[in-house]
mmCIF file of C-alpha atoms in Angstrom:
data_model
loop_
_atom_site.group_PDB
_atom_site.id
_atom_site.type_symbol
_atom_site.label_atom_id
_atom_site.label_comp_id
_atom_site.label_asym_id
_atom_site.label_seq_id
_atom_site.Cartn_x
_atom_site.Cartn_y
_atom_site.Cartn_z
ATOM 1 C CA MET A 1 -70.749 26.843 89.044
ATOM 2 C CA SER A 2 -69.619 25.744 85.580
ATOM 3 C CA PHE A 3 -72.109 25.315 82.767
ATOM 4 C CA ILE A 4 -71.788 22.361 80.427
ATOM 5 C CA TYR A 5 -72.501 22.055 76.729
ATOM 6 C CA LYS A 6 -72.144 19.634 73.862
ATOM 7 C CA LEU A 7 -71.564 20.264 70.197
ATOM 8 C CA SER A 8 -72.168 23.931 69.248
ATOM 9 C CA ILE A 9 -74.691 25.158 71.805
ATOM 10 C CA THR A 10 -74.727 26.054 75.471
ATOM 11 C CA VAL A 11 -77.840 25.510 77.579
ATOM 12 C CA ILE A 12 -78.334 27.942 80.480
ATOM 13 C CA PHE A 13 -81.552 27.913 82.503
ATOM 14 C CA GLY A 14 -83.421 26.423 79.556
ATOM 15 C CA LEU A 15 -82.195 29.035 77.056
ATOM 16 C CA ILE A 16 -80.072 28.006 74.071
ATOM 17 C CA VAL A 17 -77.098 30.331 73.718
ATOM 18 C CA PRO A 18 -74.647 30.132 70.783
ATOM 19 C CA ALA A 19 -71.348 28.654 71.888
ATOM 20 C CA PHE A 20 -69.284 31.500 70.393
ATOM 21 C CA HIS A 21 -70.457 33.752 73.247
ATOM 22 C CA PHE A 22 -67.946 31.874 75.402
ATOM 23 C CA PRO A 23 -64.489 32.066 73.799
ATOM 24 C CA GLU A 24 -62.630 30.184 76.547
ATOM 25 C CA LEU A 25 -63.828 26.657 77.177
ATOM 26 C CA TYR A 26 -62.742 23.934 79.593
ATOM 27 C CA THR A 27 -62.653 20.166 79.400
ATOM 28 C CA CYS A 28 -62.184 17.330 81.853
ATOM 29 C CA PRO A 29 -58.947 15.314 81.515
ATOM 30 C CA PRO A 30 -59.711 11.859 80.056
ATOM 31 C CA CYS A 31 -61.198 9.636 82.753
ATOM 32 C CA GLY A 32 -63.197 7.098 80.729
ATOM 33 C CA GLN A 33 -66.566 8.543 81.759
ATOM 34 C CA GLU A 34 -69.199 10.491 79.821
ATOM 35 C CA CYS A 35 -67.734 13.777 81.057
ATOM 36 C CA ASP A 36 -64.828 13.224 78.646
ATOM 37 C CA THR A 37 -67.192 14.471 75.923
ATOM 38 C CA LEU A 38 -68.442 17.566 77.780
ATOM 39 C CA GLU A 39 -67.214 21.156 77.663
ATOM 40 C CA PHE A 40 -67.495 23.777 80.421
ATOM 41 C CA THR A 41 -67.660 27.573 80.288
ATOM 42 C CA SER A 42 -65.710 28.266 83.493
ATOM 43 C CA SER A 43 -62.847 26.722 85.418
ATOM 44 C CA GLY A 44 -63.106 24.531 88.512
ATOM 45 C CA LYS A 45 -63.714 20.850 89.089
ATOM 46 C CA CYS A 46 -65.751 18.529 86.886
ATOM 47 C CA HIS A 47 -69.185 17.942 88.470
ATOM 48 C CA TYR A 48 -69.097 14.288 87.454
ATOM 49 C CA CYS A 49 -65.617 12.932 88.213
ATOM 50 C CA GLY A 50 -64.182 15.706 90.381
ATOM 51 C CA MET A 51 -61.066 16.221 88.255
ATOM 52 C CA GLU A 52 -59.653 19.724 87.753
ATOM 53 C CA LEU A 53 -60.827 21.204 84.444
ATOM 54 C CA GLU A 54 -58.342 22.245 81.776
ATOM 55 C CA VAL A 55 -58.554 25.021 79.200
ATOM 56 C CA ARG A 56 -59.758 23.530 75.925
ATOM 57 C CA PRO A 57 -57.405 24.450 73.090
ATOM 58 C CA GLU A 58 -58.927 25.618 69.830
ATOM 59 C CA THR A 59 -59.485 22.632 67.551
ATOM 60 C CA GLY A 60 -56.914 22.470 64.790
ATOM 61 C CA LYS A 61 -54.585 25.011 66.375
ATOM 62 C CA ILE A 62 -51.227 23.275 66.870
ATOM 63 C CA LYS A 63 -49.106 25.163 69.361
ATOM 64 C CA LEU A 64 -46.464 23.500 71.508
ATOM 65 C CA GLU A 65 -44.478 25.245 74.222
ATOM 66 C CA GLU A 66 -41.813 24.100 76.657
ATOM 67 C CA GLY A 67 -43.300 21.841 79.320
ATOM 68 C CA SER A 68 -46.579 19.932 79.289
ATOM 69 C CA GLY A 69 -49.737 20.794 77.386
ATOM 70 C CA LYS A 70 -52.238 19.522 74.860
ATOM 71 C CA PHE A 71 -53.808 20.388 71.526
ATOM 72 C CA ILE A 72 -56.921 19.139 69.747
ATOM 73 C CA ILE A 73 -57.351 18.129 66.125
ATOM 74 C CA SER A 74 -60.271 16.749 64.166
ATOM 75 C CA ASP A 75 -60.105 13.232 62.805
ATOM 76 C CA ASP A 76 -59.673 13.703 59.052
ATOM 77 C CA ARG A 77 -61.844 10.606 58.465
ATOM 78 C CA ASP A 78 -64.770 12.162 60.358
ATOM 79 C CA SER A 79 -64.679 15.851 61.301
ATOM 80 C CA THR A 80 -67.279 15.344 64.068
ATOM 81 C CA LYS A 81 -64.645 13.388 66.037
ATOM 82 C CA THR A 82 -61.700 14.995 67.789
ATOM 83 C CA ILE A 83 -58.371 13.692 69.055
ATOM 84 C CA GLN A 84 -56.768 15.305 72.103
ATOM 85 C CA VAL A 85 -52.991 15.112 71.962
ATOM 86 C CA TYR A 86 -51.090 15.514 75.238
ATOM 87 C CA TYR A 87 -47.431 16.413 74.923
ATOM 88 C CA HIS A 88 -44.291 17.232 76.855
ATOM 89 C CA MET A 89 -41.549 19.335 75.316
ATOM 90 C CA PRO A 90 -38.257 19.107 77.257
ATOM 91 C CA GLU A 91 -36.322 22.197 78.284
ATOM 92 C CA SER A 92 -33.471 21.199 75.983
ATOM 93 C CA TYR A 93 -35.712 20.576 72.963
ATOM 94 C CA ASN A 94 -34.282 21.511 69.571
ATOM 95 C CA GLU A 95 -35.116 20.771 65.958
ATOM 96 C CA ASN A 96 -33.053 17.562 66.094
ATOM 97 C CA SER A 97 -34.728 16.133 69.212
ATOM 98 C CA GLU A 98 -36.258 12.697 68.799
ATOM 99 C CA ILE A 99 -40.029 12.223 68.929
ATOM 100 C CA VAL A 100 -41.957 9.397 70.555
ATOM 101 C CA MET A 101 -45.691 8.763 70.373
ATOM 102 C CA VAL A 102 -47.135 7.013 73.423
ATOM 103 C CA ILE A 103 -50.401 5.136 72.844
ATOM 104 C CA PRO A 104 -52.521 4.742 76.007
ATOM 105 C CA GLY A 105 -54.408 1.682 77.178
ATOM 106 C CA ALA A 106 -58.140 1.043 77.341
ATOM 107 C CA GLY A 107 -58.626 3.915 79.802
ATOM 108 C CA ARG A 108 -57.647 6.325 76.978
ATOM 109 C CA ASN A 109 -55.805 8.291 79.723
ATOM 110 C CA ALA A 110 -53.255 9.912 77.478
ATOM 111 C CA ASP A 111 -52.523 12.567 80.107
ATOM 112 C CA ASP A 112 -51.321 9.895 82.557
ATOM 113 C CA TYR A 113 -49.263 8.142 79.901
ATOM 114 C CA ARG A 114 -47.716 11.493 78.924
ATOM 115 C CA ASP A 115 -46.961 12.195 82.590
ATOM 116 C CA ALA A 116 -45.179 8.835 82.887
ATOM 117 C CA TRP A 117 -42.761 10.065 80.214
ATOM 118 C CA ILE A 118 -42.054 13.590 81.549
ATOM 119 C CA GLN A 119 -38.837 12.740 83.402
ATOM 120 C CA ILE A 120 -37.826 10.515 80.509
ATOM 121 C CA SER A 121 -38.463 13.398 78.114
ATOM 122 C CA GLU A 122 -36.192 15.708 80.090
ATOM 123 C CA LYS A 123 -33.502 13.049 80.587
ATOM 124 C CA TYR A 124 -33.215 12.020 76.953
ATOM 125 C CA ASP A 125 -34.335 15.244 75.218
ATOM 126 C CA VAL A 126 -37.310 13.516 73.584
ATOM 127 C CA LEU A 127 -40.557 15.197 72.574
ATOM 128 C CA VAL A 128 -43.470 13.091 73.866
ATOM 129 C CA LEU A 129 -46.879 12.974 72.137
ATOM 130 C CA SER A 130 -49.774 10.941 73.546
ATOM 131 C CA PRO A 131 -53.083 10.973 71.624
ATOM 132 C CA SER A 132 -56.401 10.357 73.377
ATOM 133 C CA PHE A 133 -59.160 8.750 71.314
ATOM 134 C CA SER A 134 -62.371 8.923 73.374
ATOM 135 C CA GLU A 135 -64.227 5.673 73.975
ATOM 136 C CA ARG A 136 -67.457 7.301 72.834
ATOM 137 C CA ASP A 137 -66.070 7.952 69.350
ATOM 138 C CA TYR A 138 -63.603 5.048 69.123
ATOM 139 C CA ASN A 139 -64.921 1.733 70.377
ATOM 140 C CA PHE A 140 -62.994 -1.543 70.780
ATOM 141 C CA GLU A 141 -62.980 -2.228 67.028
ATOM 142 C CA ALA A 142 -61.896 1.305 66.140
ATOM 143 C CA TYR A 143 -59.200 1.443 68.833
ATOM 144 C CA HIS A 144 -57.828 -1.943 69.924
ATOM 145 C CA LEU A 145 -58.420 -3.544 66.518
ATOM 146 C CA GLY A 146 -57.248 -0.562 64.500
ATOM 147 C CA GLY A 147 -60.496 0.066 62.631
ATOM 148 C CA LEU A 148 -60.045 -2.955 60.368
ATOM 149 C CA ILE A 149 -63.559 -4.042 61.351
ATOM 150 C CA HIS A 150 -66.731 -2.209 62.366
ATOM 151 C CA SER A 151 -70.419 -2.699 63.188
ATOM 152 C CA SER A 152 -69.815 -5.744 65.378
ATOM 153 C CA ASN A 153 -72.018 -7.441 67.958
ATOM 154 C CA LEU A 154 -69.107 -7.706 70.375
ATOM 155 C CA MET A 155 -70.886 -6.541 73.513
ATOM 156 C CA ASP A 156 -73.616 -9.151 73.013
ATOM 157 C CA ASN A 157 -71.009 -11.894 72.970
ATOM 158 C CA VAL A 158 -68.652 -10.950 75.803
ATOM 159 C CA GLU A 159 -69.134 -12.183 79.350
ATOM 160 C CA TYR A 160 -67.097 -10.623 82.149
ATOM 161 C CA ILE A 161 -66.275 -13.228 84.786
ATOM 162 C CA ASP A 162 -66.968 -11.905 88.273
ATOM 163 C CA GLY A 163 -64.004 -11.639 90.615
ATOM 164 C CA THR A 164 -61.451 -11.884 87.798
ATOM 165 C CA ASN A 165 -59.925 -9.718 85.087
ATOM 166 C CA LYS A 166 -61.153 -12.141 82.421
ATOM 167 C CA ALA A 167 -63.612 -11.469 79.597
ATOM 168 C CA LYS A 168 -64.939 -14.513 77.694
ATOM 169 C CA LEU A 169 -65.760 -14.110 74.000
ATOM 170 C CA ASN A 170 -68.321 -16.285 72.222
ATOM 171 C CA GLU A 171 -66.484 -16.486 68.909
ATOM 172 C CA GLN A 172 -69.145 -18.600 67.242
ATOM 173 C CA ASN A 173 -71.691 -15.780 67.391
ATOM 174 C CA TYR A 174 -69.261 -12.864 66.898
ATOM 175 C CA ARG A 175 -70.115 -10.913 63.710
ATOM 176 C CA TYR A 176 -68.735 -7.748 62.116
ATOM 177 C CA LYS A 177 -68.052 -5.945 58.848
ATOM 178 C CA ILE A 178 -64.546 -5.559 57.411
ATOM 179 C CA SER A 179 -62.878 -2.246 56.491
ATOM 180 C CA ASN A 180 -60.423 -3.021 53.713
ATOM 181 C CA SER A 181 -59.365 0.580 53.097
ATOM 182 C CA PRO A 182 -56.296 1.724 55.101
ATOM 183 C CA ASP A 183 -57.773 5.245 54.992
ATOM 184 C CA GLN A 184 -60.343 4.044 57.538
ATOM 185 C CA TRP A 185 -57.775 2.574 59.920
ATOM 186 C CA ILE A 186 -56.403 4.395 62.954
ATOM 187 C CA TYR A 187 -52.735 4.134 62.015
ATOM 188 C CA PRO A 188 -52.540 7.008 59.469
ATOM 189 C CA GLN A 189 -53.734 9.356 62.233
ATOM 190 C CA PHE A 190 -50.423 8.785 64.038
ATOM 191 C CA ASP A 191 -48.485 9.822 60.930
ATOM 192 C CA ARG A 192 -50.735 12.860 60.589
ATOM 193 C CA ILE A 193 -50.123 13.959 64.186
ATOM 194 C CA PHE A 194 -46.378 13.580 63.656
ATOM 195 C CA GLU A 195 -46.472 15.648 60.460
ATOM 196 C CA LEU A 196 -48.530 18.423 62.077
ATOM 197 C CA VAL A 197 -46.093 18.663 64.984
ATOM 198 C CA LYS A 198 -43.036 18.383 62.744
ATOM 199 C CA ASN A 199 -44.271 21.258 60.575
ATOM 200 C CA GLU A 200 -45.234 23.425 63.546
ATOM 201 C CA LEU A 201 -41.851 23.002 65.254
ATOM 202 C CA LYS A 202 -39.771 22.954 62.050
ATOM 203 C CA SER A 203 -38.348 19.646 63.272
ATOM 204 C CA ASN A 204 -35.618 17.915 61.311
ATOM 205 C CA ARG A 205 -36.831 14.488 62.373
ATOM 206 C CA GLU A 206 -37.930 12.258 59.514
ATOM 207 C CA THR A 207 -39.301 9.466 61.739
ATOM 208 C CA TYR A 208 -40.917 8.960 65.131
ATOM 209 C CA ASP A 209 -40.957 6.012 67.529
ATOM 210 C CA LEU A 210 -44.053 4.486 69.131
ATOM 211 C CA PHE A 211 -44.714 2.814 72.475
ATOM 212 C CA GLY A 212 -48.051 1.332 73.521
ATOM 213 C CA HIS A 213 -49.010 -0.730 76.556
ATOM 214 C CA SER A 214 -52.019 -3.072 76.957
ATOM 215 C CA ALA A 215 -54.622 -1.690 74.514
ATOM 216 C CA GLY A 216 -51.758 0.369 73.096
ATOM 217 C CA GLY A 217 -49.919 -2.916 72.552
ATOM 218 C CA HIS A 218 -52.962 -4.233 70.715
ATOM 219 C CA ILE A 219 -52.926 -1.241 68.400
ATOM 220 C CA LEU A 220 -49.201 -1.221 67.760
ATOM 221 C CA HIS A 221 -48.567 -4.894 67.039
ATOM 222 C CA ARG A 222 -51.391 -4.668 64.477
ATOM 223 C CA MET A 223 -49.860 -1.480 63.135
ATOM 224 C CA GLY A 224 -46.612 -3.392 62.619
ATOM 225 C CA LEU A 225 -48.534 -6.143 60.850
ATOM 226 C CA PHE A 226 -50.826 -4.081 58.617
ATOM 227 C CA TYR A 227 -49.293 -0.637 58.127
ATOM 228 C CA SER A 228 -45.965 0.503 56.731
ATOM 229 C CA SER A 229 -44.799 4.095 56.606
ATOM 230 C CA GLU A 230 -41.474 5.804 56.020
ATOM 231 C CA LYS A 231 -42.343 8.081 58.933
ATOM 232 C CA VAL A 232 -42.501 5.247 61.469
ATOM 233 C CA GLY A 233 -39.317 4.239 63.280
ATOM 234 C CA ARG A 234 -39.372 1.642 66.056
ATOM 235 C CA ILE A 235 -42.706 0.234 67.276
ATOM 236 C CA LEU A 236 -42.740 -1.098 70.829
ATOM 237 C CA ALA A 237 -45.922 -3.144 71.370
ATOM 238 C CA SER A 238 -46.219 -3.981 75.047
ATOM 239 C CA ASN A 239 -48.363 -6.474 76.998
ATOM 240 C CA ALA A 240 -51.339 -7.040 74.699
ATOM 241 C CA SER A 241 -54.040 -9.477 75.842
ATOM 242 C CA PHE A 242 -54.068 -11.414 72.548
ATOM 243 C CA TYR A 243 -52.584 -11.089 69.071
ATOM 244 C CA THR A 244 -53.450 -11.128 65.390
ATOM 245 C CA LEU A 245 -51.348 -13.893 63.857
ATOM 246 C CA PRO A 246 -50.036 -13.588 60.274
ATOM 247 C CA SER A 247 -51.966 -16.726 59.372
ATOM 248 C CA MET A 248 -54.756 -17.500 56.926
ATOM 249 C CA HIS A 249 -55.960 -20.305 59.242
ATOM 250 C CA PHE A 250 -57.616 -17.871 61.663
ATOM 251 C CA ASN A 251 -60.064 -15.049 61.021
ATOM 252 C CA TYR A 252 -59.598 -11.513 62.290
ATOM 253 C CA PRO A 253 -58.868 -10.456 64.990
ATOM 254 C CA PHE A 254 -56.946 -13.683 65.696
ATOM 255 C CA GLY A 255 -55.577 -14.051 62.168
ATOM 256 C CA ILE A 256 -55.862 -12.676 58.636
ATOM 257 C CA GLY A 257 -57.882 -15.426 56.980
ATOM 258 C CA ASN A 258 -60.958 -13.365 56.132
ATOM 259 C CA LEU A 259 -59.249 -10.079 55.215
ATOM 260 C CA SER A 260 -58.767 -8.758 51.717
ATOM 261 C CA ASP A 261 -55.469 -9.514 49.984
ATOM 262 C CA THR A 262 -54.915 -5.747 49.865
ATOM 263 C CA SER A 263 -55.034 -5.539 53.683
ATOM 264 C CA ILE A 264 -51.889 -7.547 54.353
ATOM 265 C CA ASN A 265 -48.415 -7.518 52.846
ATOM 266 C CA LEU A 266 -46.229 -9.811 54.940
ATOM 267 C CA GLU A 267 -43.063 -8.817 53.130
ATOM 268 C CA ALA A 268 -43.616 -5.177 54.118
ATOM 269 C CA ALA A 269 -44.892 -6.128 57.591
ATOM 270 C CA PHE A 270 -41.797 -8.141 58.491
ATOM 271 C CA ARG A 271 -39.549 -5.272 57.356
ATOM 272 C CA ASN A 272 -41.130 -3.010 59.992
ATOM 273 C CA LYS A 273 -39.114 -2.440 63.172
ATOM 274 C CA LEU A 274 -41.650 -4.056 65.489
ATOM 275 C CA ILE A 275 -40.464 -4.924 68.995
ATOM 276 C CA VAL A 276 -42.711 -7.259 71.026
ATOM 277 C CA PHE A 277 -42.012 -5.706 74.443
ATOM 278 C CA LEU A 278 -43.135 -7.936 77.307
ATOM 279 C CA GLY A 279 -43.193 -7.733 81.097
ATOM 280 C CA GLU A 280 -41.775 -10.942 82.569
ATOM 281 C CA GLU A 281 -44.318 -10.851 85.399
ATOM 282 C CA ASP A 282 -47.330 -10.261 83.136
ATOM 283 C CA ASN A 283 -48.095 -13.921 83.644
ATOM 284 C CA ALA A 284 -50.789 -16.141 85.149
ATOM 285 C CA ASP A 285 -50.531 -14.324 88.498
ATOM 286 C CA GLU A 286 -51.275 -10.885 86.987
ATOM 287 C CA THR A 287 -54.774 -9.546 87.716
ATOM 288 C CA ARG A 288 -54.542 -6.025 86.273
ATOM 289 C CA GLY A 289 -56.102 -5.100 82.941
ATOM 290 C CA THR A 290 -58.697 -7.078 81.008
ATOM 291 C CA PHE A 291 -57.648 -10.508 79.736
ATOM 292 C CA LEU A 292 -59.577 -12.088 76.863
ATOM 293 C CA ILE A 293 -60.325 -15.802 76.871
ATOM 294 C CA SER A 294 -61.734 -17.654 73.860
ATOM 295 C CA LYS A 295 -60.913 -20.692 71.757
ATOM 296 C CA SER A 296 -58.600 -18.769 69.416
ATOM 297 C CA ALA A 297 -57.057 -16.554 72.075
ATOM 298 C CA ASP A 298 -56.302 -19.504 74.345
ATOM 299 C CA ARG A 299 -54.341 -21.209 71.561
ATOM 300 C CA GLN A 300 -51.820 -18.394 71.960
ATOM 301 C CA GLY A 301 -51.135 -19.115 75.631
ATOM 302 C CA ALA A 302 -52.505 -18.951 79.158
ATOM 303 C CA HIS A 303 -51.347 -15.408 79.927
ATOM 304 C CA ARG A 304 -49.973 -12.273 78.239
ATOM 305 C CA LEU A 305 -46.320 -13.269 78.474
ATOM 306 C CA GLU A 306 -46.966 -16.647 76.820
ATOM 307 C CA ARG A 307 -49.132 -15.062 74.138
ATOM 308 C CA GLY A 308 -46.554 -12.421 73.278
ATOM 309 C CA ARG A 309 -43.833 -15.025 72.918
ATOM 310 C CA PHE A 310 -46.122 -17.242 70.858
ATOM 311 C CA PHE A 311 -46.943 -14.353 68.508
ATOM 312 C CA TYR A 312 -43.284 -13.551 67.934
ATOM 313 C CA GLN A 313 -42.184 -17.163 67.424
ATOM 314 C CA PHE A 314 -45.140 -17.910 65.149
ATOM 315 C CA SER A 315 -44.378 -14.819 63.024
ATOM 316 C CA GLU A 316 -40.655 -15.603 62.893
ATOM 317 C CA LYS A 317 -41.405 -19.085 61.541
ATOM 318 C CA ILE A 318 -43.792 -17.708 58.901
ATOM 319 C CA ALA A 319 -41.055 -15.305 57.751
ATOM 320 C CA SER A 320 -38.442 -18.081 57.731
ATOM 321 C CA ASP A 321 -40.660 -20.509 55.814
ATOM 322 C CA SER A 322 -41.464 -17.777 53.287
ATOM 323 C CA LYS A 323 -37.803 -16.685 53.091
ATOM 324 C CA LEU A 324 -38.740 -13.100 54.008
ATOM 325 C CA GLU A 325 -36.540 -10.537 55.728
ATOM 326 C CA PHE A 326 -37.545 -10.408 59.416
ATOM 327 C CA ASN A 327 -36.769 -7.196 61.319
ATOM 328 C CA TRP A 328 -38.935 -7.906 64.359
ATOM 329 C CA GLN A 329 -37.457 -8.366 67.806
ATOM 330 C CA ILE A 330 -38.691 -9.596 71.167
ATOM 331 C CA VAL A 331 -37.647 -8.133 74.520
ATOM 332 C CA THR A 332 -38.705 -9.487 77.919
ATOM 333 C CA VAL A 333 -38.276 -7.011 80.771
ATOM 334 C CA PRO A 334 -37.570 -8.670 84.138
ATOM 335 C CA GLY A 335 -39.466 -7.763 87.310
ATOM 336 C CA ILE A 336 -42.399 -5.959 85.657
ATOM 337 C CA GLY A 337 -46.024 -7.022 85.226
ATOM 338 C CA HIS A 338 -48.948 -5.137 83.699
ATOM 339 C CA ASN A 339 -47.660 -1.694 84.695
ATOM 340 C CA TYR A 340 -47.501 1.071 82.088
ATOM 341 C CA ARG A 341 -45.275 3.362 84.153
ATOM 342 C CA LYS A 342 -42.570 0.757 84.696
ATOM 343 C CA MET A 343 -42.863 -0.470 81.111
ATOM 344 C CA SER A 344 -42.561 3.140 79.916
ATOM 345 C CA ASP A 345 -39.304 3.516 81.821
ATOM 346 C CA ALA A 346 -37.995 0.248 80.373
ATOM 347 C CA ALA A 347 -39.072 1.335 76.884
ATOM 348 C CA SER A 348 -37.198 4.615 77.223
ATOM 349 C CA GLN A 349 -34.053 2.754 78.246
ATOM 350 C CA TYR A 350 -34.412 0.489 75.235
ATOM 351 C CA LEU A 351 -35.052 3.334 72.808
ATOM 352 C CA TYR A 352 -32.878 6.202 74.010
ATOM 353 C CA ASN A 353 -30.127 4.931 76.315
ATOM 354 C CA ARG A 354 -27.204 5.187 73.917
ATOM 355 C CA SER A 355 -25.248 2.501 75.782
ATOM 356 C CA ASN A 356 -28.035 -0.030 75.131
ATOM 357 C CA THR A 357 -26.682 -2.548 72.628
ATOM 358 C CA LYS A 358 -30.056 -4.237 71.961
ATOM 359 C CA GLN A 359 -31.238 -1.630 69.455
#
């Protein structure tokens, strides 16, 4: 039997035992349940979800070896929160190998997203990093919406429609506080993970690419809109449910009307290499994933494919009207719906197939 503990103590038969008595700890792979936050003192299966436990790496110790693994770092905005980073290092890895960061969907199942890229990693000699931000520590505002807002009443104003994948938002009653400081957003954590890995491996890479599907697409299209970094290469934002438009006519998260002037620089945003990466079959017939409906969201289209195209075309017109350089692209992948594995394969072809002329 495995014992379970939280924070810095272990409870055994009612006695509190300091955690340092147990140097090797185990965790459950991310499954979206409360057991994601638990630690175990012996190997075996998780008592809650039944998944096989993994050895918990020492927090802050960055060590990558050939094959698949993970490491854990603290969030430098709040040291009580940790980020588990799953990786795959290909057999042919060298200091010039490219690096891609894969941002998981709402399930926060970074291990599965990493696994979807293992064959890709070996085929194209790409180091894959996939960070897991637990739902307990990173709610919808902190994850999907990038941390630009906090302290919302979202759950009091969302109604899930039985028998569908739709969630209806009461925008009129939706309230939140705004975080104007980029230091409080999620995006710098991606740069930090890249730098930690780059330094550990003595990599020569100056930039990394990003791919995110569903909730990951939410995060990454907003990253392209709000955050610019010399470390970031191409940003593939795939199959988001709705978008933040570069428009003052709508409030966040549907626009930028109520954000500080320091939060948005459209000239810098449109210079980013953002690719709106859409599945052609992520349309009105798609039932996977959660799909938001509301007055503002519905203006963008009736399904994810329409909304992605609307976002791109709307942004392109804003750039044209403002006479700004526009580096964004849109790619529609035929024959794929809301499927992160198939979209991952398509993303790898787009990014790393040298014969691909779309880049």
